[in-house]
Amino acid sequence: MTTQKRIAAITMARNDTFFLSRWIKYYGGEIGTENLYIYLDGTDQEIPENAGNAHITKLPHTDMSRSAGDKYRINLISNLANKLLQEYDIIIGCDCDEFLIVDPALGVSLSEYLSSKKINTTLSGLGLDVGQNLIHESELDKTQSFLSQRRYALLSTRYTKPVVLNRPVRWGSGFHSVHGHNFHIDPNLYLLHFGAVDMNMLITKAAARGPDWVNHLKRRGNGTINDVSNRTAHGEDWLRIARIMQRIFRPIYAWDKPGMLGLKRVVKIPQRFEKSGV
């Protein structure tokens, strides 16, 4: 019988109540809201109504360049993860629009699956960048689950992230790597990114940055949405192929990150993934 391990999940968000509430719902359902740790970037930030017993810390917001901001955030989160590992066995760290799921075909929860694994410092799920297929999919109904409405994803090395830790280490910016350690892609885990889940949501967000951003988005589109809308969608075999490729190939400039030799492949998300509740 597998001993249940203590698991915490951490994230940081700013002006992203919609995704953060989804993040809380999913990870809270998997490991309990009392094991969620959230930094809010700005003392003016709203706490989602479903926060429950989550540990939420509001921090003063400071305008920074993107690069400086990324380093600031990941240092905060790495420090928190290292501190929490004094109490927890496993830490999950990711952005609030990212969801780590175990293949529903196994019939086990995420906490049960992670508790059964022998983790060598880090663990990654295969990255799936989910986007709205503008030909086949309508505007997102925010009251329903993502995967009941979205069926297409770009196989993305960018989102094959080492989001699971069981030792004190330091993440690179955006959780894309762990300094000084290899990555290990699990055969049954997937990290789903939903930043491009709906074009109208992207346009609304762009409007806050000014009309030039909206015009650019309408003219050029979004990369992920363009790909899932216009490229041929492959079957489930490509999940296995991509996992093998990303395990073998590495970018010359970053040996501790996965590679796919520049190939772009869109896959149709298996219908059973809807059972994850994401």
mmCIF file of C-alpha atoms in Angstrom:
data_model
loop_
_atom_site.group_PDB
_atom_site.id
_atom_site.type_symbol
_atom_site.label_atom_id
_atom_site.label_comp_id
_atom_site.label_asym_id
_atom_site.label_seq_id
_atom_site.Cartn_x
_atom_site.Cartn_y
_atom_site.Cartn_z
ATOM 1 C CA MET A 1 0.000 0.000 0.000
ATOM 2 C CA THR A 2 1.369 3.419 -1.002
ATOM 3 C CA THR A 3 1.936 5.864 1.843
ATOM 4 C CA GLN A 4 0.243 9.188 1.131
ATOM 5 C CA LYS A 5 2.880 11.900 0.886
ATOM 6 C CA ARG A 6 2.407 15.501 1.941
ATOM 7 C CA ILE A 7 2.086 17.647 -1.187
ATOM 8 C CA ALA A 8 1.897 21.431 -1.531
ATOM 9 C CA ALA A 9 1.281 23.570 -4.611
ATOM 10 C CA ILE A 10 2.513 27.135 -5.069
ATOM 11 C CA THR A 11 1.954 29.911 -7.585
ATOM 12 C CA MET A 12 2.129 33.685 -8.009
ATOM 13 C CA ALA A 13 -0.418 35.830 -9.821
ATOM 14 C CA ARG A 14 -1.277 39.385 -10.748
ATOM 15 C CA ASN A 15 -4.573 40.577 -12.271
ATOM 16 C CA ASP A 16 -5.525 36.999 -13.063
ATOM 17 C CA THR A 17 -8.453 36.149 -10.790
ATOM 18 C CA PHE A 18 -10.130 33.977 -13.433
ATOM 19 C CA PHE A 19 -7.235 31.564 -13.874
ATOM 20 C CA LEU A 20 -6.258 31.719 -10.214
ATOM 21 C CA SER A 21 -9.727 30.645 -9.121
ATOM 22 C CA ARG A 22 -9.507 27.733 -11.574
ATOM 23 C CA TRP A 23 -6.062 26.863 -10.206
ATOM 24 C CA ILE A 24 -7.429 26.856 -6.653
ATOM 25 C CA LYS A 25 -10.406 24.716 -7.646
ATOM 26 C CA TYR A 26 -8.237 22.105 -9.340
ATOM 27 C CA TYR A 27 -5.274 21.833 -6.977
ATOM 28 C CA GLY A 28 -7.465 22.394 -3.929
ATOM 29 C CA GLY A 29 -9.589 19.462 -5.042
ATOM 30 C CA GLU A 30 -6.490 17.318 -5.492
ATOM 31 C CA ILE A 31 -4.512 18.140 -2.339
ATOM 32 C CA GLY A 32 -6.737 20.423 -0.226
ATOM 33 C CA THR A 33 -6.798 24.224 -0.193
ATOM 34 C CA GLU A 34 -4.871 24.181 3.104
ATOM 35 C CA ASN A 35 -1.867 22.964 1.096
ATOM 36 C CA LEU A 36 -1.966 25.792 -1.458
ATOM 37 C CA TYR A 37 0.468 28.709 -1.154
ATOM 38 C CA ILE A 38 -0.176 31.783 -3.271
ATOM 39 C CA TYR A 39 1.688 35.040 -3.707
ATOM 40 C CA LEU A 40 -0.398 37.932 -5.031
ATOM 41 C CA ASP A 41 1.705 40.576 -6.788
ATOM 42 C CA GLY A 42 0.109 43.767 -5.461
ATOM 43 C CA THR A 43 -1.646 44.729 -2.258
ATOM 44 C CA ASP A 44 -4.664 45.740 -4.384
ATOM 45 C CA GLN A 45 -5.196 42.204 -5.668
ATOM 46 C CA GLU A 46 -8.509 40.423 -5.058
ATOM 47 C CA ILE A 47 -8.557 37.100 -3.246
ATOM 48 C CA PRO A 48 -10.696 34.574 -5.153
ATOM 49 C CA GLU A 49 -13.918 33.622 -3.401
ATOM 50 C CA ASN A 50 -13.017 29.929 -3.489
ATOM 51 C CA ALA A 51 -9.648 30.397 -1.739
ATOM 52 C CA GLY A 52 -10.802 28.381 1.283
ATOM 53 C CA ASN A 53 -7.882 27.693 3.607
ATOM 54 C CA ALA A 54 -5.196 28.604 1.073
ATOM 55 C CA HIS A 55 -2.189 30.507 2.390
ATOM 56 C CA ILE A 56 -2.258 33.824 0.516
ATOM 57 C CA THR A 57 0.361 36.549 0.823
ATOM 58 C CA LYS A 58 -0.056 39.953 -0.826
ATOM 59 C CA LEU A 59 3.187 41.633 -1.812
ATOM 60 C CA PRO A 60 3.722 45.254 -2.896
ATOM 61 C CA HIS A 61 3.900 45.507 -6.677
ATOM 62 C CA THR A 62 7.010 46.983 -8.280
ATOM 63 C CA ASP A 63 7.196 47.715 -12.005
ATOM 64 C CA MET A 64 10.118 45.842 -13.564
ATOM 65 C CA SER A 65 11.318 44.735 -16.958
ATOM 66 C CA ARG A 66 10.004 41.347 -18.010
ATOM 67 C CA SER A 67 13.352 39.667 -17.406
ATOM 68 C CA ALA A 68 13.847 41.240 -13.980
ATOM 69 C CA GLY A 69 10.264 40.482 -13.012
ATOM 70 C CA ASP A 70 10.620 36.829 -14.011
ATOM 71 C CA LYS A 71 13.769 36.455 -11.900
ATOM 72 C CA TYR A 72 12.179 38.230 -8.941
ATOM 73 C CA ARG A 73 9.106 35.969 -9.008
ATOM 74 C CA ILE A 74 10.957 32.699 -9.436
ATOM 75 C CA ASN A 75 13.372 33.557 -6.621
ATOM 76 C CA LEU A 76 10.443 34.193 -4.289
ATOM 77 C CA ILE A 77 8.790 30.930 -5.265
ATOM 78 C CA SER A 78 12.012 28.886 -5.083
ATOM 79 C CA ASN A 79 12.678 30.233 -1.596
ATOM 80 C CA LEU A 80 9.132 29.331 -0.562
ATOM 81 C CA ALA A 81 9.431 25.830 -2.035
ATOM 82 C CA ASN A 82 12.701 25.197 -0.203
ATOM 83 C CA LYS A 83 11.148 26.349 3.050
ATOM 84 C CA LEU A 84 8.042 24.207 2.568
ATOM 85 C CA LEU A 85 10.154 21.111 1.892
ATOM 86 C CA GLN A 86 10.948 21.123 5.601
ATOM 87 C CA GLU A 87 7.292 20.190 6.108
ATOM 88 C CA TYR A 88 6.190 18.632 2.807
ATOM 89 C CA ASP A 89 7.486 15.689 0.762
ATOM 90 C CA ILE A 90 6.614 17.104 -2.666
ATOM 91 C CA ILE A 91 6.138 20.607 -4.060
ATOM 92 C CA ILE A 92 4.254 21.490 -7.246
ATOM 93 C CA GLY A 93 5.134 24.923 -8.621
ATOM 94 C CA CYS A 94 3.544 26.432 -11.724
ATOM 95 C CA ASP A 95 1.774 29.458 -13.167
ATOM 96 C CA CYS A 96 -1.921 29.841 -12.412
ATOM 97 C CA ASP A 97 -2.931 28.935 -15.978
ATOM 98 C CA GLU A 98 -1.059 25.602 -15.834
ATOM 99 C CA PHE A 99 -2.551 22.322 -14.657
ATOM 100 C CA LEU A 100 -0.632 19.113 -13.960
ATOM 101 C CA ILE A 101 -2.835 16.089 -14.593
ATOM 102 C CA VAL A 102 -2.317 12.348 -14.440
ATOM 103 C CA ASP A 103 -3.710 10.359 -17.368
ATOM 104 C CA PRO A 104 -7.303 9.501 -16.365
ATOM 105 C CA ALA A 105 -6.813 6.038 -17.890
ATOM 106 C CA LEU A 106 -4.929 5.096 -14.695
ATOM 107 C CA GLY A 107 -7.931 5.822 -12.481
ATOM 108 C CA VAL A 108 -5.884 7.468 -9.698
ATOM 109 C CA SER A 109 -5.728 11.005 -8.356
ATOM 110 C CA LEU A 110 -2.739 13.275 -8.822
ATOM 111 C CA SER A 111 -1.821 13.002 -5.143
ATOM 112 C CA GLU A 112 -2.056 9.198 -5.234
ATOM 113 C CA TYR A 113 0.098 9.039 -8.341
ATOM 114 C CA LEU A 114 2.804 11.378 -7.077
ATOM 115 C CA SER A 115 2.863 9.544 -3.743
ATOM 116 C CA SER A 116 3.606 6.303 -5.596
ATOM 117 C CA LYS A 117 6.523 7.736 -7.594
ATOM 118 C CA LYS A 118 10.215 7.546 -6.795
ATOM 119 C CA ILE A 119 11.185 11.105 -7.731
ATOM 120 C CA ASN A 120 14.780 11.961 -8.598
ATOM 121 C CA THR A 121 14.747 15.656 -7.583
ATOM 122 C CA THR A 122 12.337 16.746 -10.340
ATOM 123 C CA LEU A 123 9.429 15.414 -12.370
ATOM 124 C CA SER A 124 7.869 16.842 -15.534
ATOM 125 C CA GLY A 125 4.629 16.259 -17.381
ATOM 126 C CA LEU A 126 4.535 16.418 -21.173
ATOM 127 C CA GLY A 127 3.708 20.004 -22.141
ATOM 128 C CA LEU A 128 0.438 20.648 -23.988
ATOM 129 C CA ASP A 129 -0.248 24.248 -25.009
ATOM 130 C CA VAL A 130 -4.026 24.287 -25.375
ATOM 131 C CA GLY A 131 -5.569 26.828 -27.742
ATOM 132 C CA GLN A 132 -8.939 27.698 -29.214
ATOM 133 C CA ASN A 133 -9.450 26.170 -32.640
ATOM 134 C CA LEU A 134 -11.235 29.072 -34.334
ATOM 135 C CA ILE A 135 -12.685 26.788 -37.017
ATOM 136 C CA HIS A 136 -14.285 24.205 -34.734
ATOM 137 C CA GLU A 137 -14.600 25.807 -31.291
ATOM 138 C CA SER A 138 -16.725 28.698 -30.066
ATOM 139 C CA GLU A 139 -16.074 31.289 -27.368
ATOM 140 C CA LEU A 140 -15.262 29.804 -23.970
ATOM 141 C CA ASP A 141 -18.154 29.291 -21.544
ATOM 142 C CA LYS A 142 -16.473 30.318 -18.300
ATOM 143 C CA THR A 143 -18.938 28.304 -16.209
ATOM 144 C CA GLN A 144 -17.799 25.016 -17.773
ATOM 145 C CA SER A 145 -14.511 23.103 -17.674
ATOM 146 C CA PHE A 146 -11.784 23.897 -20.206
ATOM 147 C CA LEU A 147 -11.465 20.385 -21.605
ATOM 148 C CA SER A 148 -15.192 20.013 -22.201
ATOM 149 C CA GLN A 149 -14.768 22.821 -24.755
ATOM 150 C CA ARG A 150 -11.200 22.567 -26.060
ATOM 151 C CA ARG A 151 -9.788 19.596 -27.945
ATOM 152 C CA TYR A 152 -6.578 20.831 -29.579
ATOM 153 C CA ALA A 153 -3.084 21.505 -28.279
ATOM 154 C CA LEU A 154 0.390 22.249 -29.558
ATOM 155 C CA LEU A 155 3.015 19.824 -28.288
ATOM 156 C CA SER A 156 5.286 22.274 -26.525
ATOM 157 C CA THR A 157 8.759 21.824 -25.102
ATOM 158 C CA ARG A 158 8.208 25.200 -23.446
ATOM 159 C CA TYR A 159 5.620 23.670 -21.128
ATOM 160 C CA THR A 160 7.380 20.395 -20.396
ATOM 161 C CA LYS A 161 8.475 21.960 -17.137
ATOM 162 C CA PRO A 162 10.044 20.387 -14.018
ATOM 163 C CA VAL A 163 7.127 21.558 -11.894
ATOM 164 C CA VAL A 164 7.431 18.769 -9.301
ATOM 165 C CA LEU A 165 10.248 18.859 -6.733
ATOM 166 C CA ASN A 166 11.171 16.707 -3.764
ATOM 167 C CA ARG A 167 14.493 18.370 -2.872
ATOM 168 C CA PRO A 168 15.540 21.976 -2.216
ATOM 169 C CA VAL A 169 16.741 23.365 -5.563
ATOM 170 C CA ARG A 170 16.224 26.542 -7.575
ATOM 171 C CA TRP A 171 13.922 26.901 -10.545
ATOM 172 C CA GLY A 172 14.886 28.915 -13.585
ATOM 173 C CA SER A 173 12.550 31.708 -14.715
ATOM 174 C CA GLY A 174 9.040 30.527 -15.502
ATOM 175 C CA PHE A 175 9.716 27.073 -13.945
ATOM 176 C CA HIS A 176 11.304 26.061 -17.265
ATOM 177 C CA SER A 177 14.332 24.382 -15.703
ATOM 178 C CA VAL A 178 16.013 23.524 -12.408
ATOM 179 C CA HIS A 179 19.546 24.828 -12.029
ATOM 180 C CA GLY A 180 22.135 22.054 -12.104
ATOM 181 C CA HIS A 181 19.655 19.193 -12.568
ATOM 182 C CA ASN A 182 18.310 17.122 -15.417
ATOM 183 C CA PHE A 183 14.595 16.838 -16.143
ATOM 184 C CA HIS A 184 12.578 13.596 -16.024
ATOM 185 C CA ILE A 185 9.436 13.366 -18.175
ATOM 186 C CA ASP A 186 6.895 11.072 -16.552
ATOM 187 C CA PRO A 187 4.999 8.686 -18.896
ATOM 188 C CA ASN A 188 1.601 9.482 -17.355
ATOM 189 C CA LEU A 189 1.770 13.182 -16.461
ATOM 190 C CA TYR A 190 0.775 16.147 -18.616
ATOM 191 C CA LEU A 191 1.164 19.869 -17.971
ATOM 192 C CA LEU A 192 -1.643 21.725 -19.727
ATOM 193 C CA HIS A 193 -1.215 25.441 -20.378
ATOM 194 C CA PHE A 194 -4.377 27.459 -21.059
ATOM 195 C CA GLY A 195 -3.044 30.955 -21.725
ATOM 196 C CA ALA A 196 -4.493 30.833 -25.269
ATOM 197 C CA VAL A 197 -7.719 29.039 -24.377
ATOM 198 C CA ASP A 198 -9.914 31.814 -25.817
ATOM 199 C CA MET A 199 -9.225 34.522 -28.396
ATOM 200 C CA ASN A 200 -11.753 36.990 -26.958
ATOM 201 C CA MET A 201 -10.097 36.705 -23.548
ATOM 202 C CA LEU A 202 -6.758 37.550 -25.153
ATOM 203 C CA ILE A 203 -8.263 40.562 -26.930
ATOM 204 C CA THR A 204 -9.781 41.809 -23.667
ATOM 205 C CA LYS A 205 -6.425 41.473 -21.933
ATOM 206 C CA ALA A 206 -4.676 43.232 -24.814
ATOM 207 C CA ALA A 207 -7.152 46.120 -24.592
ATOM 208 C CA ALA A 208 -5.808 46.953 -21.140
ATOM 209 C CA ARG A 209 -2.412 47.520 -22.760
ATOM 210 C CA GLY A 210 -3.710 49.810 -25.510
ATOM 211 C CA PRO A 211 -5.270 49.760 -29.008
ATOM 212 C CA ASP A 212 -1.987 48.895 -30.715
ATOM 213 C CA TRP A 213 -1.907 45.566 -28.868
ATOM 214 C CA VAL A 214 -5.485 44.788 -29.902
ATOM 215 C CA ASN A 215 -4.807 45.663 -33.539
ATOM 216 C CA HIS A 216 -1.666 43.533 -33.543
ATOM 217 C CA LEU A 217 -3.548 40.562 -32.087
ATOM 218 C CA LYS A 218 -6.419 40.881 -34.548
ATOM 219 C CA ARG A 219 -4.007 41.277 -37.469
ATOM 220 C CA ARG A 220 -1.433 38.625 -36.586
ATOM 221 C CA GLY A 221 -3.444 36.388 -34.282
ATOM 222 C CA ASN A 222 -1.991 34.356 -31.440
ATOM 223 C CA GLY A 223 0.728 31.823 -32.243
ATOM 224 C CA THR A 224 -0.843 28.890 -30.406
ATOM 225 C CA ILE A 225 -4.358 29.662 -31.675
ATOM 226 C CA ASN A 226 -3.030 30.006 -35.221
ATOM 227 C CA ASP A 227 -1.278 26.649 -34.953
ATOM 228 C CA VAL A 228 -4.180 24.651 -33.526
ATOM 229 C CA SER A 229 -6.590 26.284 -35.994
ATOM 230 C CA ASN A 230 -4.525 25.816 -39.157
ATOM 231 C CA ARG A 231 -2.252 22.808 -38.670
ATOM 232 C CA THR A 232 -3.312 19.180 -39.062
ATOM 233 C CA ALA A 233 -4.185 17.611 -35.716
ATOM 234 C CA HIS A 234 -2.421 14.316 -35.048
ATOM 235 C CA GLY A 235 -3.590 11.421 -32.898
ATOM 236 C CA GLU A 236 -2.506 10.169 -29.512
ATOM 237 C CA ASP A 237 0.567 8.378 -30.881
ATOM 238 C CA TRP A 238 2.286 11.745 -31.032
ATOM 239 C CA LEU A 239 2.080 12.076 -27.258
ATOM 240 C CA ARG A 240 4.384 9.066 -26.987
ATOM 241 C CA ILE A 241 6.633 10.214 -29.853
ATOM 242 C CA ALA A 242 6.995 13.711 -28.408
ATOM 243 C CA ARG A 243 7.871 12.342 -24.990
ATOM 244 C CA ILE A 244 10.642 10.205 -26.509
ATOM 245 C CA MET A 245 12.003 13.093 -28.593
ATOM 246 C CA GLN A 246 11.984 15.525 -25.689
ATOM 247 C CA ARG A 247 13.816 13.028 -23.528
ATOM 248 C CA ILE A 248 16.570 12.507 -26.119
ATOM 249 C CA PHE A 249 17.036 15.879 -27.814
ATOM 250 C CA ARG A 250 18.239 19.059 -26.105
ATOM 251 C CA PRO A 251 18.766 22.595 -27.381
ATOM 252 C CA ILE A 252 22.461 23.372 -27.792
ATOM 253 C CA TYR A 253 22.067 26.460 -25.602
ATOM 254 C CA ALA A 254 20.191 24.660 -22.793
ATOM 255 C CA TRP A 255 21.015 21.020 -22.085
ATOM 256 C CA ASP A 256 18.670 21.010 -19.087
ATOM 257 C CA LYS A 257 15.603 21.715 -21.268
ATOM 258 C CA PRO A 258 13.784 19.369 -23.671
ATOM 259 C CA GLY A 259 13.899 19.733 -27.453
ATOM 260 C CA MET A 260 11.935 18.549 -30.514
ATOM 261 C CA LEU A 261 14.316 19.552 -33.324
ATOM 262 C CA GLY A 262 12.076 22.485 -34.179
ATOM 263 C CA LEU A 263 9.102 20.295 -35.089
ATOM 264 C CA LYS A 264 5.625 21.697 -34.523
ATOM 265 C CA ARG A 265 2.901 19.134 -33.980
ATOM 266 C CA VAL A 266 -0.711 19.746 -33.036
ATOM 267 C CA VAL A 267 -2.549 16.905 -31.321
ATOM 268 C CA LYS A 268 -6.175 16.219 -30.614
ATOM 269 C CA ILE A 269 -6.483 15.931 -26.841
ATOM 270 C CA PRO A 270 -7.795 12.487 -25.830
ATOM 271 C CA GLN A 271 -11.431 12.768 -24.772
ATOM 272 C CA ARG A 272 -10.715 10.914 -21.522
ATOM 273 C CA PHE A 273 -8.665 13.916 -20.345
ATOM 274 C CA GLU A 274 -11.963 15.681 -19.710
ATOM 275 C CA LYS A 275 -12.341 13.421 -16.664
ATOM 276 C CA SER A 276 -9.509 15.386 -15.012
ATOM 277 C CA GLY A 277 -12.033 18.152 -14.342
ATOM 278 C CA VAL A 278 -9.714 20.835 -15.713
#
